[in-house]
């Protein structure tokens, strides 16, 4: 019943229930059952009806005859069941107590009638807007009649504000004794309508229209009528606000002017939701348009109700297929959007924009130029703060002067808002519907269009914060984010000024830095296509600096997306051209050199990468006045190269130096470079066996990294895997498995099944499952990883070979010692050939192979290999290190445990016992007494030395 009578009447009937705190929350009114339960819980004053019954009786006074009767019958029935008939009868009042049946319909006073004037015909095709209608009903019902606040329904032109309010009126006619619709686009229209209302109410006219209006408003405030006044199209607040009543009833204003929100309550109307657009088009055309075509047409028209109505009318008139209509829109948008004025709308889209622009050009030329800028800007909002950069740019006058004057630009924004051409949010971001933008574009003659385009390009170039690698503060990132959607509409790629094209390059790099590798590549591709064939400037053409920089960005994005082979080809060609045409030590050449080193590492050429990156850093340092962040980037790459060859001590020194230099500038909290380097330091500590130190770094800085970059950013994903593998080595196996399992899914979703990062995550998760006892699950993952490495990197690649080691460890855990031996033997021989005998990965393979020999009863071979591996480990592990509190590397100690077992197996029991005792003591000191490997060692087990694939 409550759902049928509507929320307006329900609010009016609350009575004492309006003071119940739970019912003051508008959210509860979405659920009638919840409302009833709250009312039921309220205590009844002694001798009076329960509050819920009193509410129903009051509600019956406010609704039509049929519903009133149903509500009264319900009240009488419940009252009888509660034995509260007398109190209900008292609540009904004397007039109702005379009825034989407490539920009898209420009789309407003789002669009563609804006064209605100016209300347009109802739109029988009204669609959607359910939530907005409910909000309008709730806010009107909750208002006080002692102090009326106008309810402003605002929004840009063409979104259907009037249609929304009109639908509300027709749904709630029975709630009012008087409904009056006033055309409010001018004060004279309001006064004329109020004079008509005076005659309807029998009020003697005053000496003039203003006095008559006051008499009407006073009568409404003092009378007993339930009334609603609608001020339609009230865009000029100052001219009509004195003719808006302040007490006695309900007032709704439709407006394009947000300033009404400061006067009363505000509801913003935006374009349709897509399902509403589809419903409207199909309803208006009698389902003559399929859902798929309706969706396509709505997308093209930006869900603007006015444009949808025009398109539906055109279809009904011509029966033109939607695909053909959309095609015509591309060439004849102005003509098609000028066709016809839909019922309920004052004018077509083109007429609405044309009239507004003509008036602005006559009355406020600078404001008109500001609007015209949007013909070459994107559909995203444009902040006033961004527009202000035009004050220092080469922008047409008088627009440039306006952009330099805070008062004038705010006044211009207000005017555009009042015309309904621009939607302005609370952050002063201006948004123009894309259809309005297109119409604006069509209305500009050739000269004005050229001037406006040049102004937009120069403004965006001036707003460019510069190199994203140098300016990594939030303000610069926000500005880059805001500039991005406007680069293509403003044709920045083909702009005559190189500053505009450099803005494109900076945004390409920004997109890469933020992890949007696809769009970084896409924008760079488009730039290269234009610039390669453009010989208008020395920096353009196939070997121009800008063209080569864009190609470098393409290669960088391709590599991040896992397309390393084509990225290498493009990188090598571009690097050769840069060295030839720009020079060995040109900034662009040096920057691209970082990709050369990374490409080598991805190919498994770790030693060559170290040589190249060392020379690259020297070249960076030789260049005078090179910004420091370029040098730090080259140093970071050198640190990675040191990690890849197993020199974790030097890698940690280089990374620590980077952080020290950044911290000395006081930017460690804001610099992405610093956050990335902290994660690299954690990797250095992992390689050094300082797992607790690595966890401390990760847990201290990883949260800040995730705040600065999205969850799909490659550095964030890599940091998640680093966290998981460090947890595992620290002995927190369950936590590690949870982190690595989630990291695998995130990496797979972002980069796909075959990306290097995903394959590494597969192997890492497999290692964790194996230690937790899920050997079959571990093998499935590790074998999958091994197959993918073989397919994409080859049989002899280090990543393939170290995954073989992990598979061998899992095979042994499963009891398949023969398979483990074959895998380890091959991995050990090939890693020694590819990386050298002293590389940590080769030593891990040797450790694993020695265990295979021991399990196959070849004790002498096991001892010989264990001895060799341990001696090499003592040389290459760097010995005790400050990050481990000067303890030995856990892998060195584990190899000592294994050698002790081999020594005992070959008859050296006493020496073996001493070595085992010292090794276990060292592990206990390094890892802690409860660490799983310490427990295994104490129980007399051999220890495994699995490997985690390194980030390149």
GROMACS .gro file of N, CA and C in nm, residues 13 16 49-59 88 91:
model
   45
   13UNK      N    1   0.258   1.227   0.630
   13UNK     CA    2   0.178   1.160   0.733
   13UNK      C    3   0.261   1.115   0.853
   16UNK      N    4   0.442   1.251   1.461
   16UNK     CA    5   0.545   1.241   1.565
   16UNK      C    6   0.658   1.147   1.522
   49UNK      N    7  -0.325   0.544   2.043
   49UNK     CA    8  -0.301   0.442   1.941
   49UNK      C    9  -0.151   0.423   1.919
   50UNK      N   10  -0.109   0.303   1.883
   50UNK     CA   11   0.031   0.283   1.847
   50UNK      C   12   0.071   0.378   1.733
   51UNK      N   13   0.192   0.429   1.734
   51UNK     CA   14   0.234   0.527   1.632
   51UNK      C   15   0.212   0.480   1.489
   52UNK      N   16   0.231   0.349   1.463
   52UNK     CA   17   0.212   0.301   1.326
   52UNK      C   18   0.067   0.316   1.283
   53UNK      N   19  -0.027   0.286   1.373
   53UNK     CA   20  -0.169   0.299   1.336
   53UNK      C   21  -0.206   0.444   1.316
   54UNK      N   22  -0.153   0.531   1.402
   54UNK     CA   23  -0.180   0.674   1.385
   54UNK      C   24  -0.127   0.723   1.251
   55UNK      N   25  -0.011   0.674   1.213
   55UNK     CA   26   0.047   0.711   1.085
   55UNK      C   27  -0.043   0.670   0.969
   56UNK      N   28  -0.096   0.548   0.974
   56UNK     CA   29  -0.181   0.500   0.864
   56UNK      C   30  -0.309   0.582   0.853
   57UNK      N   31  -0.364   0.619   0.969
   57UNK     CA   32  -0.486   0.700   0.967
   57UNK      C   33  -0.457   0.837   0.906
   58UNK      N   34  -0.347   0.897   0.945
   58UNK     CA   35  -0.312   1.028   0.886
   58UNK      C   36  -0.289   1.015   0.736
   59UNK      N   37  -0.226   0.905   0.696
   59UNK     CA   38  -0.198   0.884   0.555
   59UNK      C   39  -0.328   0.874   0.476
   88UNK      N   40  -0.809   0.420   1.799
   88UNK     CA   41  -0.808   0.448   1.656
   88UNK      C   42  -0.924   0.538   1.619
   91UNK      N   43  -0.838   0.873   1.696
   91UNK     CA   44  -0.743   0.927   1.600
   91UNK      C   45  -0.809   0.967   1.470
   0.00000   0.00000   0.00000
